Every structure is written in C-alpha cells, then in structure tokens.
Amino acid sequence: MTDLIRSAGLSCYPEVARAVGLDPRQMMRKVRLPLTILDKPDTPIAVSALRRLLEISAAASGAEDFGLRIAERGGLTNFGAVGLIVREQATVGEAIEAFSRFIHVHHDGMKLDVIKDKQTVTIALHLRGRQPTAPRQSIDMALGSIHRIIQSLFGSDWRPQEVHLHYPPPHDRKRYRDFFGCRVIFNADEDAILMSAHDMERRIPSAHPLIASYLRKRIEAIEHRPASWEEKVDEVVRRLLATGDCTVERVAEHLACTRRTIHRHLAASGTSFSAILEAQRADLVIQLIEVPDRPLVDIAAQLGFSAQSAMARWFRGHFGCTITEWRRGVRPLAEVASVSAA
C-alpha cells in the first residue's frame, strides 16, 4: 500500500537542491513528482517518491547530509495543522505527545514512540516502508525535523542527551554532532532522540489553551487517513480536481505508480477510476455552480470536460435536470430518491 505525505515536506527542497548544485525540477522529474506540488503544500504525494528524491539528490550532489539540510530549513509550518496544535500546547511534554498522536495526519507512514523513565525520555522514530528500514536520508530528514521542532519550543540553547541512528557512521560525523549538538551514536538499535525527563516540564510561553483545544477538535475531525487504494485515489482525485488538473496519469504520479496499477487495485476493490472521478465531479460541481457569476466554461475546464456542452450533457444525465434548473431549486433525482425511500 502506498503511504502518503503532505507535499509541504518538500517546500524547501528547491533551495537545498540548488545550494548543492542540483536542478530541483530535473531531479523531481526523475522520480515522476509533479512540479506543481511545490505551490500546493497540502497535496498528498507518495512517501516512496519523496524517499527516492532524497536518495538520488544525496548521491548526485555528494551531500551525505542532504536529509539534514532539508530538516535544517524546515519547522512547524511544514507540518500544517499538526504543527499548529504542537505550538499551542502548554508544555514541551504535551507538545511532543500531541506530535506523536497526530503525526499520521501529515505522514501516514510515520510513527513515534515516546518512552519515559525517571531521568530520560526516548522519542523513537519508525518509518514504514517496503524495506526493513527506511532509507538513510528519510531518517535524517524526519529525526532532524523532530529535533528542530523541539528546539523551536525551547529556544536555540536546547540540546538532547543523545541521538541514536541505526545506520553506519558517515564520513563526516562532526556534521551530525554540530546539527544535533550532542553525542550521536551510529549502528544503534533504533533511530531515536534521548532527552532529559525534566525537559518535558518546560512551559511554552506562546501557548494558548483555548486555541489548542479548538485545533485538537478540528484535527480529530480530519485525522482519519485513507488506508485502502480506493480511499487514497479518492483523496488525490478530490485535491487534483480542485486544481483543474486531474487525470489517471496525474494521480499515478502522486501515488508513484502506473495507471495500470491503479486500475488493477481499484478493480480488486470493486470500483474504478471512472467511478471515483464521477463521484468527486458530482460533489465538486454542486459547489462550483452555487457561485452564479462563475462562467460555466471555466467550471467545465476545471472538471476535465472537453467543452461546456459535454459538461451540460453529463450534468443532465447525472442529476436529471439542467444546471439552470438546478440553480432554480429543481432537484428531480433527489425527489425520486425521497419517494422511493418512503
């Protein structure tokens, strides 16, 4: 199953790529990532595509710390709603617990275990993937981002006790010590940040309890992440339709697979790409035509119809009336459904 992550995770990729002599657009094309995601931070993309991008970027540039460079330029804003709820918690401990609780909303293949004893708190990172462990650059990016988030809650003077990385040491260990500001142990049993239990009690001056409560309710309402192929395709179709660029080929790019893979998995689930597209079109068109001065030709183009007349025929067939009649309050198919239910 394809894990998804918000494209905000790559917001600083172009800057980092250029800094090490790479053409970011060329590198993104190599892994079939749509260039448009750089301007749309909430777009879901395949975690596998992001991982390949990081690995080939590190290899092509010779920058073995490429993942750390991404983390270094990121922050809470890259995590969207998850970052907001973390920032508004009363203490660092509550912030870390919130981050662990809701991280799957941003990255559905990432999990954090927060293990406490009297003196030490261990934040263990788990990245799901086809391999036994995720590639090194992805681990650096994720663990480096967690470090940066905790540091931002404290201020630049905070340092963890130790950082553990399961892979062998790089050529430049000093770069890792300088980034994390502590002893870094390689060939460890897990990927983790160890910090003082006392640090968890640190108050966050900018926290606002009412905002935190509001955000928690909002994020709990949207925290369900798509688990099946049908749900994942549905999510990507919904977001791409809103941009006016939704085809099965484009969806395949976001899921890092081929159109045949999508068709095969959807058929096994008893549905099809056309059925999902039809349902999402029907939902979106109702929202779009509620704006009376919005040109129908523009709506037709956004929904992927070849012409306004094609959308008009589809609308009548789907809803049993014209768009003009719908705007006047005619709901023939809804009335039929109501009578049948009675």
Coordinates of N, CA and C in Angstrom, one line a residue, residues 285 288-289 291 294-305 311 327:
V285 N -19.0 19.8 -8.6 CA -19.8 20.7 -9.5 C -20.9 21.4 -8.8
L288 N -19.4 24.4 -7.2 CA -18.9 25.4 -8.2 C -20.1 26.2 -8.8
I289 N -21.2 25.5 -9.1 CA -22.3 26.2 -9.7 C -23.1 27.1 -8.8
V291 N -21.9 29.4 -7.2 CA -21.5 30.8 -7.5 C -22.0 31.2 -8.8
R294 N -19.9 32.6 -11.9 CA -18.8 31.8 -12.3 C -19.1 31.2 -13.7
P295 N -18.3 31.5 -14.7 CA -18.5 31.0 -16.1 C -18.6 29.5 -16.1
L296 N -19.6 29.0 -16.8 CA -19.7 27.5 -16.9 C -18.6 26.9 -17.7
V297 N -18.1 27.7 -18.6 CA -16.9 27.2 -19.4 C -15.7 26.9 -18.6
D298 N -15.5 27.8 -17.6 CA -14.4 27.6 -16.6 C -14.6 26.4 -15.7
I299 N -15.8 26.2 -15.3 CA -16.1 25.0 -14.5 C -15.9 23.8 -15.3
A300 N -16.4 23.8 -16.5 CA -16.2 22.6 -17.4 C -14.7 22.2 -17.5
A301 N -13.9 23.3 -17.7 CA -12.4 23.1 -17.9 C -11.8 22.5 -16.6
Q302 N -12.2 23.1 -15.5 CA -11.6 22.6 -14.2 C -12.0 21.1 -14.0
L303 N -13.2 20.7 -14.3 CA -13.7 19.4 -14.1 C -13.2 18.4 -15.1
G304 N -12.5 18.9 -16.1 CA -11.9 18.0 -17.1 C -12.7 17.6 -18.3
F305 N -13.8 18.4 -18.5 CA -14.6 18.2 -19.7 C -14.0 18.9 -20.9
M311 N -20.1 19.0 -20.4 CA -20.5 19.0 -19.0 C -22.0 19.1 -18.8
R327 N -30.0 25.5 -10.3 CA -29.8 26.8 -9.7 C -31.2 27.4 -9.2

